[in-house]
Amino acid sequence: MSNIYNLENLLKENSYPGRGIVIGKSADGKSALIAYFIMGRSENSRNRIFEEFENGMRTKAFDESKLTDPSLIIYNPYLAYGDIDIITNGDQTNTIYDFVTNDASDPFAFEAALNTREFEPDAPNFTPRISGICYYDFDKADFTYKMSILKSADGNPDAC
């Protein structure tokens, strides 16, 4: 039995895959790949699109007239800083970016940033905050990465 999963099939077969981050290498091993996908339960969450800008990407309302509460749906899911890429499913992207840009040589800036955060305050879902960071070594044509998930303890919002 193979341990290789077909992401396309996994997503296709799941009626609500939610949010996800994929970090890996291309089949030839020459390129880093980062992917992010989102779905929405509410009309407000489904009313968003991605918009690229220099060194990043943001979500924005597709139809501004239908936007009700932007607090958990409008954010930068991707920011780049030099040879570092940050990808998340919420506004923690900016928290990580702030910590990393404050001291890019700190190997624990990612963890320190996330220690200031927790899951989303969207009871009863308490949506997990998923985060990834890639550090590129262009001399070696390689990269390292870290990932994190901050979630409630089995739906208990008193523990993260």
Short mmCIF file of C-alpha atoms in Angstrom, two decimals, residues 3-148:
data_model
loop_
_atom_site.label_atom_id
_atom_site.label_comp_id
_atom_site.label_asym_id
_atom_site.label_seq_id
_atom_site.Cartn_x
_atom_site.Cartn_y
_atom_site.Cartn_z
CA ASN A 3 1.61 6.31 1.45
CA ILE A 4 1.26 8.76 -1.42
CA TYR A 5 -2.00 10.68 -1.44
CA ASN A 6 -3.59 12.25 -4.46
CA LEU A 7 -4.50 15.74 -3.24
CA GLU A 8 -6.81 16.38 -6.17
CA ASN A 9 -8.86 13.28 -5.34
CA LEU A 10 -8.87 13.99 -1.60
CA LEU A 11 -10.27 17.48 -2.24
CA LYS A 12 -12.71 16.29 -4.90
CA GLU A 13 -14.11 13.58 -2.65
CA ASN A 14 -14.62 15.90 0.34
CA SER A 15 -17.71 18.12 0.21
CA TYR A 16 -16.10 20.63 2.61
CA PRO A 17 -12.30 20.45 2.81
CA GLY A 18 -12.25 23.87 4.54
CA ARG A 19 -8.85 25.51 4.44
CA GLY A 20 -5.51 23.99 3.68
CA ILE A 21 -1.85 24.67 3.08
CA VAL A 22 0.47 22.49 1.04
CA ILE A 23 4.25 22.91 1.08
CA GLY A 24 6.53 20.68 -0.95
CA LYS A 25 8.79 20.26 -3.94
CA SER A 26 7.99 19.86 -7.58
CA ALA A 27 8.20 16.35 -9.02
CA ASP A 28 11.67 17.08 -10.42
CA GLY A 29 12.83 18.43 -7.03
CA LYS A 30 13.97 21.73 -8.53
CA SER A 31 11.26 24.05 -7.24
CA ALA A 32 9.48 24.72 -3.99
CA LEU A 33 5.70 24.69 -4.19
CA ILE A 34 3.25 26.43 -1.88
CA ALA A 35 -0.51 26.12 -2.22
CA TYR A 36 -3.37 27.53 -0.18
CA PHE A 37 -7.08 26.85 -0.56
CA ILE A 38 -10.15 28.11 1.26
CA MET A 39 -13.84 27.46 1.33
CA GLY A 40 -16.52 29.19 3.31
CA ARG A 41 -19.46 28.07 5.38
CA SER A 42 -21.25 31.43 5.49
CA GLU A 43 -22.28 33.71 2.63
CA ASN A 44 -19.81 36.25 4.03
CA SER A 45 -16.94 33.72 3.84
CA ARG A 46 -17.89 32.63 0.32
CA ASN A 47 -17.84 36.26 -0.84
CA ARG A 48 -14.06 36.54 -1.18
CA ILE A 49 -11.38 36.30 -3.79
CA PHE A 50 -7.59 36.49 -3.85
CA GLU A 51 -5.76 39.59 -5.00
CA GLU A 52 -2.01 39.68 -5.60
CA PHE A 53 0.18 42.64 -4.67
CA GLU A 54 3.94 43.12 -4.57
CA ASN A 55 5.40 40.54 -2.16
CA GLY A 56 2.05 39.14 -1.17
CA MET A 57 -1.55 38.20 -1.63
CA ARG A 58 -4.72 39.29 0.19
CA THR A 59 -8.30 38.21 0.33
CA LYS A 60 -10.93 40.76 -0.55
CA ALA A 61 -14.66 40.87 -0.92
CA PHE A 62 -15.89 39.85 -4.34
CA ASP A 63 -19.03 41.94 -3.82
CA GLU A 64 -18.39 44.75 -1.30
CA SER A 65 -22.14 45.31 -0.86
CA LYS A 66 -22.50 41.78 0.61
CA LEU A 67 -19.59 42.08 3.07
CA THR A 68 -20.89 41.93 6.64
CA ASP A 69 -17.99 41.21 9.02
CA PRO A 70 -14.48 41.41 7.53
CA SER A 71 -12.67 40.46 10.76
CA LEU A 72 -11.99 36.79 9.97
CA ILE A 73 -12.22 36.73 6.18
CA ILE A 74 -10.11 39.68 4.98
CA TYR A 75 -6.39 39.09 5.55
CA ASN A 76 -3.07 38.47 3.84
CA PRO A 77 -2.70 34.69 3.39
CA TYR A 78 0.75 35.12 1.79
CA LEU A 79 3.65 37.49 2.43
CA ALA A 80 7.24 37.29 1.22
CA TYR A 81 10.32 38.78 2.83
CA GLY A 82 13.62 38.25 1.05
CA ASP A 83 14.20 34.49 0.92
CA ILE A 84 11.29 33.75 3.26
CA ASP A 85 7.70 32.93 2.30
CA ILE A 86 4.89 32.98 4.87
CA ILE A 87 1.55 31.33 4.15
CA THR A 88 -1.39 31.07 6.57
CA ASN A 89 -5.15 30.82 6.74
CA GLY A 90 -5.69 34.07 8.65
CA ASP A 91 -4.36 37.35 9.90
CA GLN A 92 -1.55 35.59 11.77
CA THR A 93 0.41 36.04 8.52
CA ASN A 94 1.06 39.62 9.57
CA THR A 95 2.05 38.59 13.10
CA ILE A 96 4.62 36.14 11.74
CA TYR A 97 5.84 38.70 9.19
CA ASP A 98 6.32 41.31 11.94
CA PHE A 99 8.36 38.92 14.10
CA VAL A 100 10.45 37.68 11.15
CA THR A 101 11.19 41.15 9.76
CA ASN A 102 12.09 42.38 13.25
CA ASP A 103 14.88 39.76 13.44
CA ALA A 104 15.23 37.58 10.33
CA SER A 105 18.22 35.81 11.90
CA ASP A 106 16.10 34.49 14.81
CA PRO A 107 15.46 30.82 13.98
CA PHE A 108 12.50 30.82 16.39
CA ALA A 109 10.70 33.95 15.18
CA PHE A 110 7.95 31.78 13.64
CA GLU A 111 7.30 29.99 16.93
CA ALA A 112 7.53 33.22 18.96
CA ALA A 113 4.96 34.89 16.71
CA LEU A 114 2.54 31.97 16.97
CA ASN A 115 2.93 31.85 20.77
CA THR A 116 1.08 35.18 20.78
CA ARG A 117 -1.92 33.74 18.90
CA GLU A 118 -4.58 31.04 19.17
CA PHE A 119 -7.43 29.55 17.10
CA GLU A 120 -10.04 31.88 15.59
CA PRO A 121 -12.73 33.31 17.90
CA ASP A 122 -15.58 31.97 15.75
CA ALA A 123 -17.54 29.81 18.21
CA PRO A 124 -18.69 27.12 17.93
CA ASN A 125 -16.18 26.29 15.16
CA PHE A 126 -12.98 27.70 16.71
CA THR A 127 -11.36 27.45 13.28
CA PRO A 128 -7.73 26.32 13.58
CA ARG A 129 -5.02 28.73 12.48
CA ILE A 130 -2.76 26.93 10.02
CA SER A 131 0.61 28.51 9.25
CA GLY A 132 3.66 27.68 7.20
CA ILE A 133 7.00 29.34 6.56
CA CYS A 134 9.67 28.50 3.97
CA TYR A 135 13.31 29.52 4.21
CA TYR A 136 15.13 29.32 0.89
CA ASP A 137 18.81 28.56 0.47
CA PHE A 138 19.47 29.70 -3.07
CA ASP A 139 23.13 28.63 -2.95
CA LYS A 140 22.03 25.03 -2.38
CA ALA A 141 18.85 25.32 -4.49
CA ASP A 142 16.90 24.00 -1.53
CA PHE A 143 14.57 25.10 1.25
CA THR A 144 13.43 24.21 4.72
CA TYR A 145 9.99 24.78 6.13
CA LYS A 146 7.98 24.76 9.31
CA MET A 147 4.26 24.34 9.79
CA SER A 148 1.93 24.94 12.71
#
